[in-house]
Amino acid sequence: MRKLLLATRNRGKVREIKGLLDGLPVEVLSLEDYPEIPPVEEDLPTFAGNALKKAETAARASGEIALADDSGLEVEALNGQPGVYSARFAGPGADDEANNRLLLEKLNAVPPERRGAVFRCAIALVLPGGETHLVEDSCPGRIAPSPRGSGGFGYDPLFIYEPAGLTYAEMDQEAKSKISHRGKALRRARMLLEDLLSKSGG
Ligand code: ITT
């Protein structure tokens, strides 16, 4: 069976992406299976640029098809911050709790009607020969006044998906993936991947 390397070390992402790729004729691996591949410096100004950089590096180093996700939260009242810095909002190596705390601090005096935000996701797919594909999608929402729910990862307890009136962390993985930035982008990436696998004879 062909291998597909998820170019990420984020376990929350791995869980969601594996769920969305279920049933494809590929063995899905992640960078945890390739400890020799060094971390990529995510120094580009766009989600697309960083996703491509991560997938290209992983495809080159492993010789397998690589899929990378670069994602993050843009908060209107913060002029789009933390954006591409979402993972290290509270500093290098910051954990989810520290990032969430800082986000709430920065929005302390901001009323509900000005707490709009957008989650964005770029998925890059790179074949061992260098062929590259990119898909992007997003999901609008609002930042809650305090954390709610215990599912998911990252900023999930603070991101309210308004049509459901629930934070991402109050939704189960399937419900989140139906409407999330990652779910929407990955369903399109899955179709591309199905096409590429059938062309290359599985
Ligand atoms: P990799 O680069 O190894 O994939 P990372 O955590 O550094 O892992 P990013 O650079 O793409 O990933 O940073 C995205 C950050 O945005 C991530 O750490 C989360 O804090 C946040 N994020 C992205 N998608 C999210 C989601 O669905 N729910 C909650 N937070 C999310």
JSON list of C-alpha atoms and ligand atoms in Angstrom, two decimals:
[
{"chain": "A", "resi": 1, "resn": "MET", "atom": "CA", "xyz": [0.00, 0.00, 0.00]},
{"chain": "A", "resi": 2, "resn": "ARG", "atom": "CA", "xyz": [1.16, 3.58, -0.75]},
{"chain": "A", "resi": 3, "resn": "LYS", "atom": "CA", "xyz": [2.23, 5.64, 2.24]},
{"chain": "A", "resi": 4, "resn": "LEU", "atom": "CA", "xyz": [0.97, 9.13, 3.01]},
{"chain": "A", "resi": 5, "resn": "LEU", "atom": "CA", "xyz": [3.07, 11.17, 5.41]},
{"chain": "A", "resi": 6, "resn": "LEU", "atom": "CA", "xyz": [1.20, 13.80, 7.44]},
{"chain": "A", "resi": 7, "resn": "ALA", "atom": "CA", "xyz": [3.84, 16.52, 7.84]},
{"chain": "A", "resi": 8, "resn": "THR", "atom": "CA", "xyz": [2.80, 17.52, 11.34]},
{"chain": "A", "resi": 9, "resn": "ARG", "atom": "CA", "xyz": [3.70, 16.85, 14.96]},
{"chain": "A", "resi": 10, "resn": "ASN", "atom": "CA", "xyz": [0.39, 18.25, 16.27]},
{"chain": "A", "resi": 11, "resn": "ARG", "atom": "CA", "xyz": [-1.56, 15.26, 17.63]},
{"chain": "A", "resi": 12, "resn": "GLY", "atom": "CA", "xyz": [-4.88, 17.11, 17.48]},
{"chain": "A", "resi": 13, "resn": "LYS", "atom": "CA", "xyz": [-4.39, 17.66, 13.76]},
{"chain": "A", "resi": 14, "resn": "VAL", "atom": "CA", "xyz": [-3.26, 14.06, 13.19]},
{"chain": "A", "resi": 15, "resn": "ARG", "atom": "CA", "xyz": [-6.44, 12.76, 14.87]},
{"chain": "A", "resi": 16, "resn": "GLU", "atom": "CA", "xyz": [-8.73, 14.96, 12.78]},
{"chain": "A", "resi": 17, "resn": "ILE", "atom": "CA", "xyz": [-6.89, 14.40, 9.49]},
{"chain": "A", "resi": 18, "resn": "LYS", "atom": "CA", "xyz": [-6.78, 10.60, 9.96]},
{"chain": "A", "resi": 19, "resn": "GLY", "atom": "CA", "xyz": [-10.54, 10.65, 10.64]},
{"chain": "A", "resi": 20, "resn": "LEU", "atom": "CA", "xyz": [-11.15, 12.54, 7.40]},
{"chain": "A", "resi": 21, "resn": "LEU", "atom": "CA", "xyz": [-8.89, 10.28, 5.30]},
{"chain": "A", "resi": 22, "resn": "ASP", "atom": "CA", "xyz": [-10.43, 7.08, 6.63]},
{"chain": "A", "resi": 23, "resn": "GLY", "atom": "CA", "xyz": [-11.07, 4.49, 3.92]},
{"chain": "A", "resi": 24, "resn": "LEU", "atom": "CA", "xyz": [-8.45, 5.75, 1.45]},
{"chain": "A", "resi": 25, "resn": "PRO", "atom": "CA", "xyz": [-6.09, 3.05, 0.15]},
{"chain": "A", "resi": 26, "resn": "VAL", "atom": "CA", "xyz": [-3.03, 4.55, 1.87]},
{"chain": "A", "resi": 27, "resn": "GLU", "atom": "CA", "xyz": [-1.10, 3.87, 5.06]},
{"chain": "A", "resi": 28, "resn": "VAL", "atom": "CA", "xyz": [-1.26, 7.16, 6.96]},
{"chain": "A", "resi": 29, "resn": "LEU", "atom": "CA", "xyz": [1.90, 8.05, 8.90]},
{"chain": "A", "resi": 30, "resn": "SER", "atom": "CA", "xyz": [3.00, 11.22, 10.68]},
{"chain": "A", "resi": 31, "resn": "LEU", "atom": "CA", "xyz": [6.30, 12.89, 11.56]},
{"chain": "A", "resi": 32, "resn": "GLU", "atom": "CA", "xyz": [6.23, 10.93, 14.83]},
{"chain": "A", "resi": 33, "resn": "ASP", "atom": "CA", "xyz": [7.09, 7.92, 12.62]},
{"chain": "A", "resi": 34, "resn": "TYR", "atom": "CA", "xyz": [10.02, 9.88, 11.11]},
{"chain": "A", "resi": 35, "resn": "PRO", "atom": "CA", "xyz": [11.94, 11.32, 14.09]},
{"chain": "A", "resi": 36, "resn": "GLU", "atom": "CA", "xyz": [14.96, 11.92, 11.83]},
{"chain": "A", "resi": 37, "resn": "ILE", "atom": "CA", "xyz": [13.13, 14.62, 9.82]},
{"chain": "A", "resi": 38, "resn": "PRO", "atom": "CA", "xyz": [13.97, 17.96, 11.53]},
{"chain": "A", "resi": 39, "resn": "PRO", "atom": "CA", "xyz": [11.31, 20.59, 12.31]},
{"chain": "A", "resi": 40, "resn": "VAL", "atom": "CA", "xyz": [10.69, 23.15, 9.56]},
{"chain": "A", "resi": 41, "resn": "GLU", "atom": "CA", "xyz": [11.08, 26.81, 10.39]},
{"chain": "A", "resi": 42, "resn": "GLU", "atom": "CA", "xyz": [7.61, 28.28, 9.73]},
{"chain": "A", "resi": 43, "resn": "ASP", "atom": "CA", "xyz": [8.86, 31.70, 8.71]},
{"chain": "A", "resi": 44, "resn": "LEU", "atom": "CA", "xyz": [6.60, 32.57, 5.78]},
{"chain": "A", "resi": 45, "resn": "PRO", "atom": "CA", "xyz": [3.87, 35.23, 6.04]},
{"chain": "A", "resi": 46, "resn": "THR", "atom": "CA", "xyz": [1.01, 33.05, 4.76]},
{"chain": "A", "resi": 47, "resn": "PHE", "atom": "CA", "xyz": [-0.66, 29.77, 5.74]},
{"chain": "A", "resi": 48, "resn": "ALA", "atom": "CA", "xyz": [-0.23, 28.58, 2.14]},
{"chain": "A", "resi": 49, "resn": "GLY", "atom": "CA", "xyz": [3.51, 29.30, 2.13]},
{"chain": "A", "resi": 50, "resn": "ASN", "atom": "CA", "xyz": [4.12, 27.47, 5.39]},
{"chain": "A", "resi": 51, "resn": "ALA", "atom": "CA", "xyz": [1.94, 24.49, 4.39]},
{"chain": "A", "resi": 52, "resn": "LEU", "atom": "CA", "xyz": [3.90, 24.12, 1.13]},
{"chain": "A", "resi": 53, "resn": "LYS", "atom": "CA", "xyz": [7.22, 24.41, 2.93]},
{"chain": "A", "resi": 54, "resn": "LYS", "atom": "CA", "xyz": [6.26, 21.69, 5.45]},
{"chain": "A", "resi": 55, "resn": "ALA", "atom": "CA", "xyz": [4.89, 19.31, 2.79]},
{"chain": "A", "resi": 56, "resn": "GLU", "atom": "CA", "xyz": [7.82, 19.82, 0.39]},
{"chain": "A", "resi": 57, "resn": "THR", "atom": "CA", "xyz": [10.36, 19.17, 3.14]},
{"chain": "A", "resi": 58, "resn": "ALA", "atom": "CA", "xyz": [8.57, 16.00, 4.27]},
{"chain": "A", "resi": 59, "resn": "ALA", "atom": "CA", "xyz": [8.12, 14.63, 0.74]},
{"chain": "A", "resi": 60, "resn": "ARG", "atom": "CA", "xyz": [11.79, 15.24, -0.09]},
{"chain": "A", "resi": 61, "resn": "ALA", "atom": "CA", "xyz": [13.09, 13.71, 3.15]},
{"chain": "A", "resi": 62, "resn": "SER", "atom": "CA", "xyz": [10.81, 10.64, 3.11]},
{"chain": "A", "resi": 63, "resn": "GLY", "atom": "CA", "xyz": [10.31, 9.91, -0.58]},
{"chain": "A", "resi": 64, "resn": "GLU", "atom": "CA", "xyz": [6.58, 9.52, 0.14]},
{"chain": "A", "resi": 65, "resn": "ILE", "atom": "CA", "xyz": [3.49, 11.61, -0.67]},
{"chain": "A", "resi": 66, "resn": "ALA", "atom": "CA", "xyz": [3.29, 14.31, 2.00]},
{"chain": "A", "resi": 67, "resn": "LEU", "atom": "CA", "xyz": [0.32, 16.31, 3.26]},
{"chain": "A", "resi": 68, "resn": "ALA", "atom": "CA", "xyz": [0.81, 19.37, 5.47]},
{"chain": "A", "resi": 69, "resn": "ASP", "atom": "CA", "xyz": [-1.70, 21.56, 7.29]},
{"chain": "A", "resi": 70, "resn": "ASP", "atom": "CA", "xyz": [-0.94, 25.13, 8.24]},
{"chain": "A", "resi": 71, "resn": "SER", "atom": "CA", "xyz": [-3.75, 26.76, 10.11]},
{"chain": "A", "resi": 72, "resn": "GLY", "atom": "CA", "xyz": [-4.59, 29.45, 12.60]},
{"chain": "A", "resi": 73, "resn": "LEU", "atom": "CA", "xyz": [-6.99, 31.94, 14.02]},
{"chain": "A", "resi": 74, "resn": "GLU", "atom": "CA", "xyz": [-7.45, 35.54, 12.81]},
{"chain": "A", "resi": 75, "resn": "VAL", "atom": "CA", "xyz": [-9.21, 37.78, 15.32]},
{"chain": "A", "resi": 76, "resn": "GLU", "atom": "CA", "xyz": [-10.80, 40.94, 13.92]},
{"chain": "A", "resi": 77, "resn": "ALA", "atom": "CA", "xyz": [-10.29, 43.10, 17.04]},
{"chain": "A", "resi": 78, "resn": "LEU", "atom": "CA", "xyz": [-6.57, 42.16, 16.94]},
{"chain": "A", "resi": 79, "resn": "ASN", "atom": "CA", "xyz": [-6.17, 43.07, 13.26]},
{"chain": "A", "resi": 80, "resn": "GLY", "atom": "CA", "xyz": [-5.90, 39.43, 12.25]},
{"chain": "A", "resi": 81, "resn": "GLN", "atom": "CA", "xyz": [-3.57, 38.28, 15.02]},
{"chain": "A", "resi": 82, "resn": "PRO", "atom": "CA", "xyz": [-2.44, 35.66, 15.95]},
{"chain": "A", "resi": 83, "resn": "GLY", "atom": "CA", "xyz": [-2.71, 34.42, 12.32]},
{"chain": "A", "resi": 84, "resn": "VAL", "atom": "CA", "xyz": [0.36, 32.49, 11.20]},
{"chain": "A", "resi": 85, "resn": "TYR", "atom": "CA", "xyz": [1.72, 32.89, 14.74]},
{"chain": "A", "resi": 86, "resn": "SER", "atom": "CA", "xyz": [-1.21, 31.01, 16.32]},
{"chain": "A", "resi": 87, "resn": "ALA", "atom": "CA", "xyz": [0.92, 28.11, 17.61]},
{"chain": "A", "resi": 88, "resn": "ARG", "atom": "CA", "xyz": [3.41, 30.46, 19.32]},
{"chain": "A", "resi": 89, "resn": "PHE", "atom": "CA", "xyz": [1.13, 33.39, 20.23]},
{"chain": "A", "resi": 90, "resn": "ALA", "atom": "CA", "xyz": [2.29, 33.37, 23.88]},
{"chain": "A", "resi": 91, "resn": "GLY", "atom": "CA", "xyz": [5.95, 32.82, 22.87]},
{"chain": "A", "resi": 92, "resn": "PRO", "atom": "CA", "xyz": [8.16, 30.04, 21.44]},
{"chain": "A", "resi": 93, "resn": "GLY", "atom": "CA", "xyz": [7.04, 26.63, 22.67]},
{"chain": "A", "resi": 94, "resn": "ALA", "atom": "CA", "xyz": [3.83, 28.05, 24.19]},
{"chain": "A", "resi": 95, "resn": "ASP", "atom": "CA", "xyz": [1.17, 25.45, 25.02]},
{"chain": "A", "resi": 96, "resn": "ASP", "atom": "CA", "xyz": [-2.55, 25.68, 24.15]},
{"chain": "A", "resi": 97, "resn": "GLU", "atom": "CA", "xyz": [-3.45, 26.88, 27.63]},
{"chain": "A", "resi": 98, "resn": "ALA", "atom": "CA", "xyz": [-0.98, 29.80, 27.55]},
{"chain": "A", "resi": 99, "resn": "ASN", "atom": "CA", "xyz": [-2.14, 30.83, 24.06]},
{"chain": "A", "resi": 100, "resn": "ASN", "atom": "CA", "xyz": [-5.79, 30.73, 25.11]},
{"chain": "A", "resi": 101, "resn": "ARG", "atom": "CA", "xyz": [-5.06, 32.73, 28.27]},
{"chain": "A", "resi": 102, "resn": "LEU", "atom": "CA", "xyz": [-3.26, 35.43, 26.29]},
{"chain": "A", "resi": 103, "resn": "LEU", "atom": "CA", "xyz": [-6.08, 35.63, 23.74]},
{"chain": "A", "resi": 104, "resn": "LEU", "atom": "CA", "xyz": [-8.65, 36.15, 26.52]},
{"chain": "A", "resi": 105, "resn": "GLU", "atom": "CA", "xyz": [-6.43, 38.78, 28.16]},
{"chain": "A", "resi": 106, "resn": "LYS", "atom": "CA", "xyz": [-6.08, 40.73, 24.92]},
{"chain": "A", "resi": 107, "resn": "LEU", "atom": "CA", "xyz": [-9.86, 40.65, 24.36]},
{"chain": "A", "resi": 108, "resn": "ASN", "atom": "CA", "xyz": [-10.70, 41.43, 27.97]},
{"chain": "A", "resi": 109, "resn": "ALA", "atom": "CA", "xyz": [-12.38, 44.78, 27.24]},
{"chain": "A", "resi": 110, "resn": "VAL", "atom": "CA", "xyz": [-13.81, 43.80, 23.84]},
{"chain": "A", "resi": 111, "resn": "PRO", "atom": "CA", "xyz": [-17.62, 43.34, 23.73]},
{"chain": "A", "resi": 112, "resn": "PRO", "atom": "CA", "xyz": [-19.24, 40.28, 22.07]},
{"chain": "A", "resi": 113, "resn": "GLU", "atom": "CA", "xyz": [-20.16, 42.12, 18.85]},
{"chain": "A", "resi": 114, "resn": "ARG", "atom": "CA", "xyz": [-16.49, 42.93, 18.25]},
{"chain": "A", "resi": 115, "resn": "ARG", "atom": "CA", "xyz": [-15.13, 39.43, 19.00]},
{"chain": "A", "resi": 116, "resn": "GLY", "atom": "CA", "xyz": [-15.47, 38.08, 15.44]},
{"chain": "A", "resi": 117, "resn": "ALA", "atom": "CA", "xyz": [-12.74, 35.71, 14.21]},
{"chain": "A", "resi": 118, "resn": "VAL", "atom": "CA", "xyz": [-11.92, 33.37, 11.32]},
{"chain": "A", "resi": 119, "resn": "PHE", "atom": "CA", "xyz": [-10.16, 30.01, 11.46]},
{"chain": "A", "resi": 120, "resn": "ARG", "atom": "CA", "xyz": [-8.10, 29.41, 8.33]},
{"chain": "A", "resi": 121, "resn": "CYS", "atom": "CA", "xyz": [-6.52, 26.23, 6.98]},
{"chain": "A", "resi": 122, "resn": "ALA", "atom": "CA", "xyz": [-4.14, 25.60, 4.09]},
{"chain": "A", "resi": 123, "resn": "ILE", "atom": "CA", "xyz": [-3.51, 21.99, 3.06]},
{"chain": "A", "resi": 124, "resn": "ALA", "atom": "CA", "xyz": [-0.53, 21.26, 0.81]},
{"chain": "A", "resi": 125, "resn": "LEU", "atom": "CA", "xyz": [-0.11, 17.95, -0.96]},
{"chain": "A", "resi": 126, "resn": "VAL", "atom": "CA", "xyz": [3.31, 17.19, -2.46]},
{"chain": "A", "resi": 127, "resn": "LEU", "atom": "CA", "xyz": [4.25, 14.08, -4.44]},
{"chain": "A", "resi": 128, "resn": "PRO", "atom": "CA", "xyz": [7.76, 12.60, -4.24]},
{"chain": "A", "resi": 129, "resn": "GLY", "atom": "CA", "xyz": [8.50, 13.89, -7.77]},
{"chain": "A", "resi": 130, "resn": "GLY", "atom": "CA", "xyz": [7.63, 17.46, -6.69]},
{"chain": "A", "resi": 131, "resn": "GLU", "atom": "CA", "xyz": [4.08, 17.80, -8.05]},
{"chain": "A", "resi": 132, "resn": "THR", "atom": "CA", "xyz": [2.28, 20.18, -5.71]},
{"chain": "A", "resi": 133, "resn": "HIS", "atom": "CA", "xyz": [-1.35, 20.94, -4.85]},
{"chain": "A", "resi": 134, "resn": "LEU", "atom": "CA", "xyz": [-2.81, 23.47, -2.45]},
{"chain": "A", "resi": 135, "resn": "VAL", "atom": "CA", "xyz": [-6.30, 23.84, -0.97]},
{"chain": "A", "resi": 136, "resn": "GLU", "atom": "CA", "xyz": [-7.48, 26.57, 1.42]},
{"chain": "A", "resi": 137, "resn": "ASP", "atom": "CA", "xyz": [-10.67, 27.06, 3.39]},
{"chain": "A", "resi": 138, "resn": "SER", "atom": "CA", "xyz": [-11.96, 28.91, 6.44]},
{"chain": "A", "resi": 139, "resn": "CYS", "atom": "CA", "xyz": [-14.70, 29.03, 9.06]},
{"chain": "A", "resi": 140, "resn": "PRO", "atom": "CA", "xyz": [-16.05, 32.23, 10.65]},
{"chain": "A", "resi": 141, "resn": "GLY", "atom": "CA", "xyz": [-16.93, 32.43, 14.35]},
{"chain": "A", "resi": 142, "resn": "ARG", "atom": "CA", "xyz": [-16.67, 34.44, 17.55]},
{"chain": "A", "resi": 143, "resn": "ILE", "atom": "CA", "xyz": [-14.34, 34.33, 20.56]},
{"chain": "A", "resi": 144, "resn": "ALA", "atom": "CA", "xyz": [-16.08, 33.24, 23.78]},
{"chain": "A", "resi": 145, "resn": "PRO", "atom": "CA", "xyz": [-15.60, 35.22, 27.03]},
{"chain": "A", "resi": 146, "resn": "SER", "atom": "CA", "xyz": [-14.23, 32.07, 28.76]},
{"chain": "A", "resi": 147, "resn": "PRO", "atom": "CA", "xyz": [-13.29, 28.50, 27.72]},
{"chain": "A", "resi": 148, "resn": "ARG", "atom": "CA", "xyz": [-16.15, 26.05, 27.07]},
{"chain": "A", "resi": 149, "resn": "GLY", "atom": "CA", "xyz": [-15.99, 22.31, 26.32]},
{"chain": "A", "resi": 150, "resn": "SER", "atom": "CA", "xyz": [-13.36, 19.61, 26.57]},
{"chain": "A", "resi": 151, "resn": "GLY", "atom": "CA", "xyz": [-12.98, 18.24, 23.03]},
{"chain": "A", "resi": 152, "resn": "GLY", "atom": "CA", "xyz": [-10.52, 19.12, 20.29]},
{"chain": "A", "resi": 153, "resn": "PHE", "atom": "CA", "xyz": [-7.28, 21.04, 20.80]},
{"chain": "A", "resi": 154, "resn": "GLY", "atom": "CA", "xyz": [-5.71, 24.49, 20.55]},
{"chain": "A", "resi": 155, "resn": "TYR", "atom": "CA", "xyz": [-8.17, 27.38, 20.56]},
{"chain": "A", "resi": 156, "resn": "ASP", "atom": "CA", "xyz": [-11.22, 25.06, 20.31]},
{"chain": "A", "resi": 157, "resn": "PRO", "atom": "CA", "xyz": [-12.66, 25.98, 23.76]},
{"chain": "A", "resi": 158, "resn": "LEU", "atom": "CA", "xyz": [-12.73, 29.69, 22.78]},
{"chain": "A", "resi": 159, "resn": "PHE", "atom": "CA", "xyz": [-14.05, 29.48, 19.21]},
{"chain": "A", "resi": 160, "resn": "ILE", "atom": "CA", "xyz": [-17.84, 29.69, 18.96]},
{"chain": "A", "resi": 161, "resn": "TYR", "atom": "CA", "xyz": [-19.36, 28.28, 15.78]},
{"chain": "A", "resi": 162, "resn": "GLU", "atom": "CA", "xyz": [-22.41, 30.53, 15.74]},
{"chain": "A", "resi": 163, "resn": "PRO", "atom": "CA", "xyz": [-24.93, 28.46, 13.72]},
{"chain": "A", "resi": 164, "resn": "ALA", "atom": "CA", "xyz": [-24.66, 25.76, 16.42]},
{"chain": "A", "resi": 165, "resn": "GLY", "atom": "CA", "xyz": [-24.14, 28.14, 19.36]},
{"chain": "A", "resi": 166, "resn": "LEU", "atom": "CA", "xyz": [-21.32, 25.81, 20.46]},
{"chain": "A", "resi": 167, "resn": "THR", "atom": "CA", "xyz": [-17.56, 26.14, 20.73]},
{"chain": "A", "resi": 168, "resn": "TYR", "atom": "CA", "xyz": [-15.51, 23.74, 18.61]},
{"chain": "A", "resi": 169, "resn": "ALA", "atom": "CA", "xyz": [-14.57, 22.02, 21.91]},
{"chain": "A", "resi": 170, "resn": "GLU", "atom": "CA", "xyz": [-18.26, 21.40, 22.68]},
{"chain": "A", "resi": 171, "resn": "MET", "atom": "CA", "xyz": [-18.72, 19.54, 19.36]},
{"chain": "A", "resi": 172, "resn": "ASP", "atom": "CA", "xyz": [-17.59, 15.96, 18.79]},
{"chain": "A", "resi": 173, "resn": "GLN", "atom": "CA", "xyz": [-14.91, 15.40, 16.16]},
{"chain": "A", "resi": 174, "resn": "GLU", "atom": "CA", "xyz": [-17.38, 14.46, 13.45]},
{"chain": "A", "resi": 175, "resn": "ALA", "atom": "CA", "xyz": [-19.59, 17.51, 14.02]},
{"chain": "A", "resi": 176, "resn": "LYS", "atom": "CA", "xyz": [-16.56, 19.83, 14.10]},
{"chain": "A", "resi": 177, "resn": "SER", "atom": "CA", "xyz": [-15.09, 18.32, 10.92]},
{"chain": "A", "resi": 178, "resn": "LYS", "atom": "CA", "xyz": [-18.37, 18.81, 9.03]},
{"chain": "A", "resi": 179, "resn": "ILE", "atom": "CA", "xyz": [-18.10, 22.60, 9.30]},
{"chain": "A", "resi": 180, "resn": "SER", "atom": "CA", "xyz": [-14.51, 23.39, 10.32]},
{"chain": "A", "resi": 181, "resn": "HIS", "atom": "CA", "xyz": [-11.80, 25.15, 8.31]},
{"chain": "A", "resi": 182, "resn": "ARG", "atom": "CA", "xyz": [-9.80, 21.89, 8.29]},
{"chain": "A", "resi": 183, "resn": "GLY", "atom": "CA", "xyz": [-12.76, 19.63, 7.49]},
{"chain": "A", "resi": 184, "resn": "LYS", "atom": "CA", "xyz": [-13.76, 21.73, 4.48]},
{"chain": "A", "resi": 185, "resn": "ALA", "atom": "CA", "xyz": [-10.20, 22.00, 3.11]},
{"chain": "A", "resi": 186, "resn": "LEU", "atom": "CA", "xyz": [-9.42, 18.36, 3.74]},
{"chain": "A", "resi": 187, "resn": "ARG", "atom": "CA", "xyz": [-12.49, 16.99, 1.99]},
{"chain": "A", "resi": 188, "resn": "ARG", "atom": "CA", "xyz": [-11.28, 18.76, -1.15]},
{"chain": "A", "resi": 189, "resn": "ALA", "atom": "CA", "xyz": [-7.70, 17.53, -0.60]},
{"chain": "A", "resi": 190, "resn": "ARG", "atom": "CA", "xyz": [-9.07, 13.99, -0.21]},
{"chain": "A", "resi": 191, "resn": "MET", "atom": "CA", "xyz": [-10.72, 14.17, -3.64]},
{"chain": "A", "resi": 192, "resn": "LEU", "atom": "CA", "xyz": [-7.43, 15.34, -5.16]},
{"chain": "A", "resi": 193, "resn": "LEU", "atom": "CA", "xyz": [-5.59, 12.54, -3.42]},
{"chain": "A", "resi": 194, "resn": "GLU", "atom": "CA", "xyz": [-8.09, 9.92, -4.63]},
{"chain": "A", "resi": 195, "resn": "ASP", "atom": "CA", "xyz": [-7.52, 11.18, -8.15]},
{"chain": "A", "resi": 196, "resn": "LEU", "atom": "CA", "xyz": [-3.72, 11.17, -7.83]},
{"chain": "A", "resi": 197, "resn": "LEU", "atom": "CA", "xyz": [-3.71, 7.65, -6.34]},
{"chain": "A", "resi": 198, "resn": "SER", "atom": "CA", "xyz": [-5.91, 6.25, -9.09]},
{"chain": "A", "resi": 199, "resn": "LYS", "atom": "CA", "xyz": [-3.70, 7.87, -11.76]},
{"chain": "A", "resi": 200, "resn": "SER", "atom": "CA", "xyz": [-0.55, 6.44, -10.21]},
{"chain": "A", "resi": 201, "resn": "GLY", "atom": "CA", "xyz": [-2.14, 2.99, -10.05]},
{"chain": "A", "resi": 202, "resn": "GLY", "atom": "CA", "xyz": [-2.87, 3.10, -6.30]},
{"chain": "B", "resi": 1, "resn": "ITT", "atom": "P1", "xyz": [2.57, 21.48, 12.78]},
{"chain": "B", "resi": 1, "resn": "ITT", "atom": "O1", "xyz": [3.24, 22.71, 12.21]},
{"chain": "B", "resi": 1, "resn": "ITT", "atom": "O2", "xyz": [3.53, 20.41, 13.20]},
{"chain": "B", "resi": 1, "resn": "ITT", "atom": "O3", "xyz": [1.48, 20.97, 11.89]},
{"chain": "B", "resi": 1, "resn": "ITT", "atom": "P2", "xyz": [1.51, 23.34, 14.74]},
{"chain": "B", "resi": 1, "resn": "ITT", "atom": "O4", "xyz": [0.69, 23.17, 15.97]},
{"chain": "B", "resi": 1, "resn": "ITT", "atom": "O5", "xyz": [2.79, 24.15, 14.85]},
{"chain": "B", "resi": 1, "resn": "ITT", "atom": "O6", "xyz": [1.81, 21.88, 14.16]},
{"chain": "B", "resi": 1, "resn": "ITT", "atom": "P3", "xyz": [0.50, 25.37, 12.92]},
{"chain": "B", "resi": 1, "resn": "ITT", "atom": "O7", "xyz": [1.84, 25.96, 12.73]},
{"chain": "B", "resi": 1, "resn": "ITT", "atom": "O8", "xyz": [-0.38, 25.18, 11.71]},
{"chain": "B", "resi": 1, "resn": "ITT", "atom": "O9", "xyz": [0.58, 23.93, 13.61]},
{"chain": "B", "resi": 1, "resn": "ITT", "atom": "O10", "xyz": [-0.25, 26.22, 14.01]},
{"chain": "B", "resi": 1, "resn": "ITT", "atom": "C1", "xyz": [-1.62, 26.20, 14.08]},
{"chain": "B", "resi": 1, "resn": "ITT", "atom": "C2", "xyz": [-2.08, 26.55, 15.46]},
{"chain": "B", "resi": 1, "resn": "ITT", "atom": "O11", "xyz": [-3.41, 27.10, 15.31]},
{"chain": "B", "resi": 1, "resn": "ITT", "atom": "C3", "xyz": [-2.25, 25.28, 16.32]},
{"chain": "B", "resi": 1, "resn": "ITT", "atom": "O12", "xyz": [-1.14, 25.08, 17.14]},
{"chain": "B", "resi": 1, "resn": "ITT", "atom": "C4", "xyz": [-3.50, 25.59, 17.10]},
{"chain": "B", "resi": 1, "resn": "ITT", "atom": "O13", "xyz": [-3.17, 26.28, 18.27]},
{"chain": "B", "resi": 1, "resn": "ITT", "atom": "C5", "xyz": [-4.29, 26.50, 16.18]},
{"chain": "B", "resi": 1, "resn": "ITT", "atom": "N1", "xyz": [-5.30, 25.71, 15.46]},
{"chain": "B", "resi": 1, "resn": "ITT", "atom": "C6", "xyz": [-5.28, 25.29, 14.15]},
{"chain": "B", "resi": 1, "resn": "ITT", "atom": "N2", "xyz": [-6.36, 24.57, 13.87]},
{"chain": "B", "resi": 1, "resn": "ITT", "atom": "C7", "xyz": [-7.08, 24.51, 15.00]},
{"chain": "B", "resi": 1, "resn": "ITT", "atom": "C8", "xyz": [-8.28, 23.90, 15.35]},
{"chain": "B", "resi": 1, "resn": "ITT", "atom": "O14", "xyz": [-8.97, 23.15, 14.50]},
{"chain": "B", "resi": 1, "resn": "ITT", "atom": "N3", "xyz": [-8.72, 24.05, 16.61]},
{"chain": "B", "resi": 1, "resn": "ITT", "atom": "C9", "xyz": [-8.03, 24.79, 17.50]},
{"chain": "B", "resi": 1, "resn": "ITT", "atom": "N4", "xyz": [-6.88, 25.38, 17.27]},
{"chain": "B", "resi": 1, "resn": "ITT", "atom": "C10", "xyz": [-6.40, 25.25, 16.02]}
]
